[in-house]
GROMACS .gro file of C-alpha atoms in nm:
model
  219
    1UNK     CA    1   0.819  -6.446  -2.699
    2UNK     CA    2   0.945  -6.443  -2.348
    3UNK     CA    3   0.989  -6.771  -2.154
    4UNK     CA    4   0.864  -6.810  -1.780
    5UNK     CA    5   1.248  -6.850  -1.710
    6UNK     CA    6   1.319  -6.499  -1.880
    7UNK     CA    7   1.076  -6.309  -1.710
    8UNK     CA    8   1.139  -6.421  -1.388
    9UNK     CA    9   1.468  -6.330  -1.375
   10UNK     CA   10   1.394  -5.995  -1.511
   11UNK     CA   11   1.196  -6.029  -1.202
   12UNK     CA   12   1.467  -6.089  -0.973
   13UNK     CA   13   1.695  -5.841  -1.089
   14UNK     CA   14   1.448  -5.607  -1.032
   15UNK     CA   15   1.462  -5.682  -0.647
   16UNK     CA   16   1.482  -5.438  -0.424
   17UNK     CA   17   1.550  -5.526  -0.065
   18UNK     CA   18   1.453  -5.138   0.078
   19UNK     CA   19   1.138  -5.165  -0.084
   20UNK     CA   20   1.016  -5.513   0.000
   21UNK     CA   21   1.111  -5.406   0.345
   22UNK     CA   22   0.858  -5.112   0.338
   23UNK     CA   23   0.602  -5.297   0.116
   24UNK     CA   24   0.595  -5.576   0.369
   25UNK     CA   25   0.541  -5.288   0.632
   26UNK     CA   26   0.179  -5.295   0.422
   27UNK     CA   27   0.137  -5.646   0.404
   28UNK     CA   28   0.292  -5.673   0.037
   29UNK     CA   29   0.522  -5.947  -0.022
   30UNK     CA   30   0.700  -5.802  -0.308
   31UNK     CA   31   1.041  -5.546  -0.362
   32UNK     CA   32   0.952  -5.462  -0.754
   33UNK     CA   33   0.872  -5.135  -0.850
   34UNK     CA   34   0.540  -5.128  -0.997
   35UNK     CA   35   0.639  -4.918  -1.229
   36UNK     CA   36   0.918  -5.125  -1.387
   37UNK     CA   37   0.641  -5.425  -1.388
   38UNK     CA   38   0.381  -5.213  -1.578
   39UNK     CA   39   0.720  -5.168  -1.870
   40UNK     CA   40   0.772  -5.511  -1.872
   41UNK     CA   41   0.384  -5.566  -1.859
   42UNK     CA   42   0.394  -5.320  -2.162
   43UNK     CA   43   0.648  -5.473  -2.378
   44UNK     CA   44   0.474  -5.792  -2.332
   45UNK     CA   45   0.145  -5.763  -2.432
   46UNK     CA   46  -0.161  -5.990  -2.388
   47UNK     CA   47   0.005  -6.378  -2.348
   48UNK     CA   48  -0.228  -6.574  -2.152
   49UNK     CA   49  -0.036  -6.857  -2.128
   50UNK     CA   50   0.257  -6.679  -1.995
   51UNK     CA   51   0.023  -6.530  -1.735
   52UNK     CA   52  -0.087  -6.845  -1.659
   53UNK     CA   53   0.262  -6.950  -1.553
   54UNK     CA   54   0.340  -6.638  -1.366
   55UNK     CA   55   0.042  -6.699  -1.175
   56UNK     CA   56   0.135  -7.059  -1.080
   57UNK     CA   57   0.503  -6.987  -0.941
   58UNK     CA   58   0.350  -6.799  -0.643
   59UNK     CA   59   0.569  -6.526  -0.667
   60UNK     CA   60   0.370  -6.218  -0.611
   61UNK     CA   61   0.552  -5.959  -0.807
   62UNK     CA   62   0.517  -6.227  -1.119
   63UNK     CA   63   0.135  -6.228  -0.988
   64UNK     CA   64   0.104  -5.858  -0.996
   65UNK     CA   65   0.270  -5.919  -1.345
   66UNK     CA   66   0.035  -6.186  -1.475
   67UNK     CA   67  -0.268  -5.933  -1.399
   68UNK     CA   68  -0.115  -5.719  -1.668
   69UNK     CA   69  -0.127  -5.965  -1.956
   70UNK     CA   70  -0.386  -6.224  -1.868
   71UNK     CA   71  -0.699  -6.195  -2.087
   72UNK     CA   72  -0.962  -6.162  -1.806
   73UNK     CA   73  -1.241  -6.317  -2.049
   74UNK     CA   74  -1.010  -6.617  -2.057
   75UNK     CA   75  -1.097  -6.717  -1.723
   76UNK     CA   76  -1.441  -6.918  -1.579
   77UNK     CA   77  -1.558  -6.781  -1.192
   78UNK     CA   78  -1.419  -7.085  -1.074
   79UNK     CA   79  -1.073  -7.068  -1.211
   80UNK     CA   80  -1.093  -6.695  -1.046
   81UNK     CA   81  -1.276  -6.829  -0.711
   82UNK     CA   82  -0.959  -7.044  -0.686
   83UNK     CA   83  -0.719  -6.801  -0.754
   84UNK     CA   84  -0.818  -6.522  -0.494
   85UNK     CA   85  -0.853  -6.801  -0.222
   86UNK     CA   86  -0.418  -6.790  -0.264
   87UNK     CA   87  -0.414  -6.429  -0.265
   88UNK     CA   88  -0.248  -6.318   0.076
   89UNK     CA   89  -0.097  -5.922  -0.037
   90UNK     CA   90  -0.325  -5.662  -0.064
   91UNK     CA   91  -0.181  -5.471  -0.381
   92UNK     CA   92  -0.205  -5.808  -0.550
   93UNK     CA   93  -0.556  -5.874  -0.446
   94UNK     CA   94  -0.648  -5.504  -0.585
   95UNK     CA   95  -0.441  -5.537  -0.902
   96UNK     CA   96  -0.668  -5.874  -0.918
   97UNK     CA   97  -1.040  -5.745  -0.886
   98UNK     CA   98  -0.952  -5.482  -1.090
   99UNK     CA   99  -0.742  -5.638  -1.413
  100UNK     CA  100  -0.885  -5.986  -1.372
  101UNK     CA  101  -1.253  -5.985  -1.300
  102UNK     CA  102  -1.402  -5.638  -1.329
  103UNK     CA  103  -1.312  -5.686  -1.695
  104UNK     CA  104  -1.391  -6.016  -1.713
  105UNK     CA  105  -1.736  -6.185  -1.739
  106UNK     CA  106  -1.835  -6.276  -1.435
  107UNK     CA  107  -1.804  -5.995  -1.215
  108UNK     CA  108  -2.152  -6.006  -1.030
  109UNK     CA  109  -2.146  -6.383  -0.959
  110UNK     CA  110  -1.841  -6.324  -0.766
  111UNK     CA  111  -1.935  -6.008  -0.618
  112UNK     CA  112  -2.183  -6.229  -0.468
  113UNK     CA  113  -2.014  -6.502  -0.342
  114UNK     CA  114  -1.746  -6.279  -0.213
  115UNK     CA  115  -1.910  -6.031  -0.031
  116UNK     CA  116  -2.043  -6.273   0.228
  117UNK     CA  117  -1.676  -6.404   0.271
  118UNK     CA  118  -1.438  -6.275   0.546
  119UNK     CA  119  -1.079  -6.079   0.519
  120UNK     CA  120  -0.921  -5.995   0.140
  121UNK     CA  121  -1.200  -6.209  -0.047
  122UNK     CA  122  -1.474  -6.000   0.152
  123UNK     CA  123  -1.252  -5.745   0.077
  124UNK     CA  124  -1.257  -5.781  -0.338
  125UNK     CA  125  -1.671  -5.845  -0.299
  126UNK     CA  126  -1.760  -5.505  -0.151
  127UNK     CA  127  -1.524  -5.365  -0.407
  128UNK     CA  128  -1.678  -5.493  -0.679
  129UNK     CA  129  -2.018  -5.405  -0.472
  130UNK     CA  130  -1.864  -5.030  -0.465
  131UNK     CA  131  -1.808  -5.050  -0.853
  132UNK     CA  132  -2.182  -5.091  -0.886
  133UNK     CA  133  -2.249  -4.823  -0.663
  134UNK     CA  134  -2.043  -4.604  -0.888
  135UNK     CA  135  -2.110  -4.708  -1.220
  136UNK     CA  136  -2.445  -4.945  -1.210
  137UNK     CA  137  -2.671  -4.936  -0.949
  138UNK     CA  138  -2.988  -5.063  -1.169
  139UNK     CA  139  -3.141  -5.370  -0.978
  140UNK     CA  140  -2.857  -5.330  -0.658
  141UNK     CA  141  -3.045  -5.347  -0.320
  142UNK     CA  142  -2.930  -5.039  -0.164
  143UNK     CA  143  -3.104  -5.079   0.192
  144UNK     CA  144  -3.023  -5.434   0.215
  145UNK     CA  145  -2.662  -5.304   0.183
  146UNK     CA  146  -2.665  -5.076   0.468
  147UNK     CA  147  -2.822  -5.289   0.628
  148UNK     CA  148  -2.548  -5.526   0.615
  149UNK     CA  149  -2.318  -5.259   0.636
  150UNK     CA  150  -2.460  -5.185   0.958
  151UNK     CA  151  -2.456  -5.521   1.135
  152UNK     CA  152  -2.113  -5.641   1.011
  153UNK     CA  153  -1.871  -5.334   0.958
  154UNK     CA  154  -1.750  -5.274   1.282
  155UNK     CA  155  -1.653  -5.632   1.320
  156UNK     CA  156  -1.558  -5.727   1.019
  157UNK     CA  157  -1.145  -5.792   0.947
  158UNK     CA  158  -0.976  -5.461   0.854
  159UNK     CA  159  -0.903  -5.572   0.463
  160UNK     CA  160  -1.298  -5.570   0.457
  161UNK     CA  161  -1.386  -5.305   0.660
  162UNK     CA  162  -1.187  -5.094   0.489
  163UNK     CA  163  -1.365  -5.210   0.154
  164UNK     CA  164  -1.725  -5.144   0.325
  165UNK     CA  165  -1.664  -4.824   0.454
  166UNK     CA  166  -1.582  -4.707   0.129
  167UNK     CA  167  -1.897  -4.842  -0.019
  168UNK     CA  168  -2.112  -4.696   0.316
  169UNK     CA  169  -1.904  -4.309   0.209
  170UNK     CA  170  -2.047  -4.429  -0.214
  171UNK     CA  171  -2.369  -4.466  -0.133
  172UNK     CA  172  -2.417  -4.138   0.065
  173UNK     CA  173  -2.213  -3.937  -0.203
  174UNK     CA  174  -2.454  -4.116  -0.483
  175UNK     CA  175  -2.734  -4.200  -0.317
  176UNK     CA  176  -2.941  -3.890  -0.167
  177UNK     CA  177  -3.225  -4.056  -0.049
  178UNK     CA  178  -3.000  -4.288   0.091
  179UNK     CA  179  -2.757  -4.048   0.227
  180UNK     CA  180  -2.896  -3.926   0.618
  181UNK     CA  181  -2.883  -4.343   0.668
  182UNK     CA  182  -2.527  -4.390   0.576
  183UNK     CA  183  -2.432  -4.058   0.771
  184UNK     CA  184  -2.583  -4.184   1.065
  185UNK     CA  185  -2.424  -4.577   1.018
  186UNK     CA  186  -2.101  -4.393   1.004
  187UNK     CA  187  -2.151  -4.177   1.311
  188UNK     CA  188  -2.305  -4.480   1.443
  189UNK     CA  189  -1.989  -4.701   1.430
  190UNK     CA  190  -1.723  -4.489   1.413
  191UNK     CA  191  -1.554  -4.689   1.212
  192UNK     CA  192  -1.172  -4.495   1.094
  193UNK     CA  193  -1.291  -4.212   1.297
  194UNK     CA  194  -0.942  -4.215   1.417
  195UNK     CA  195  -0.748  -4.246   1.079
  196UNK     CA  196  -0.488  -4.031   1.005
  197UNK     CA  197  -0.539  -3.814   0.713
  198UNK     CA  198  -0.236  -3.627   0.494
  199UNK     CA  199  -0.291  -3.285   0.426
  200UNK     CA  200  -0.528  -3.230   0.196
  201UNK     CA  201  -0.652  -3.547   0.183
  202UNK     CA  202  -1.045  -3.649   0.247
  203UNK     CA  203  -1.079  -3.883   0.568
  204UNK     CA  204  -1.176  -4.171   0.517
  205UNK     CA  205  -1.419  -4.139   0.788
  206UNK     CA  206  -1.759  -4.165   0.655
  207UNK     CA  207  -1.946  -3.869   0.744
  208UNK     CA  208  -1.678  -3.688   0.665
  209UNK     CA  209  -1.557  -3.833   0.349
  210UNK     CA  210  -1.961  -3.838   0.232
  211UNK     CA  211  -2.015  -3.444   0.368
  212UNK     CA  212  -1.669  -3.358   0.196
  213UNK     CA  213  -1.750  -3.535  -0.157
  214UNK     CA  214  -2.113  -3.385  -0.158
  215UNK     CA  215  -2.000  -3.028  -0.117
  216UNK     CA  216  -1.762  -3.059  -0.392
  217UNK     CA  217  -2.030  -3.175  -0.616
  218UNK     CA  218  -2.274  -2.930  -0.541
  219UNK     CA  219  -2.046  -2.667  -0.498
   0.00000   0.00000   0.00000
């Protein structure tokens, strides 16, 4: 069993000054490769208690790390609520929502409380809104969504705009009665109109990304 002490300074001779200097560039505090912490991660296995530690120190590459080997059941919606509200990088927050409380068992209550919230927690409630889209949609009030989609997207902080815009391009892909509506919010707001897009790659411009999707699914 590895100590706290141990796997932090695995950690720390994993730093690498070139790549915290272009992770920071993204708003991640970290110069790990995420590849070397999914090995360690691996070799590890599920100790909760360890994560638990890892956690606490504040360090987010031994954050990203705790992710790995927490037991998501483990953990009550409070102990996450309090836990996201320290969250500051983006990777971490994502490595978060999706190790820690998609798995976990209390998903929709904090896809609730979140969603309302501004920045990286509104951020992790519209992607755990976007997972329901996608996987569950049974009893999920699509108009009220695009409604709120439509009122508060263009404003919101870009974290959770980001995070909204991909649920508006969801529920046009998914949603066919739905989909004219979240065309026209998207054309409507414009929102990553402007976004630079890699060869190849789908914009993540919503009419776009919705029109794009839809004709490789029908096609």
């Amino acid at each position: 069993m590895s100590t706290i002490a141990d796997v932090m300074a695995e950690l720390a001779a994993l730093e690498n000054p070139k790549m915290r200097a272009a992770n920071e560039e993204r708003g991640d505090d970290h110069g790990v490769n995420l590849s070397a912490l999914r090995g360690i991660a691996k070799r590890l296995k599920v100790q909760n208690e360890l994560a638990k530690e890892l956690w606490a120190t504040g360090n987010t590459a031994a954050q990203l790390l705790a992710t790995l080997i927490a037991r998501p059941k483990a953990f009550s919606a409070k102990e996450l609520d309090s836990m996201i509200r320290h969250i500051h990088a983006p990777k971490l927050l994502d490595w978060f929502v999706v190790n820690l409380v998609k798995p976990g068992k209390h998903a929709e209550e904090l896809r609730l409380s979140w969603k309302d919230d501004t920045d990286l927690v509104g951020r992790a409630g519209w992607s755990l809104t976007t997972d329901r889209v996608i996987k569950n949609d049974d009893g999920l009030n699509i108009v009220g969504l695009l409604d709120q989609i439509e009122q508060e997207m263009k404003d919101a902080p870009g974290p959770k705009q980001w995070s909204m815009n991909h649920c508006l391009a969801e529920i046009g892909i998914r949603q066919p009665r739905h989909r004219v509506r979240a065309i026209g919010i998207g054309e409507k707001l414009k929102v990553l109109i402007d976004y630079p897009a890699s060869p190849g790659c789908t914009p993540p411009y919503a009419p776009i990304w919705i029109a794009e999707m839809v004709r490789r699914h029908e096609g």
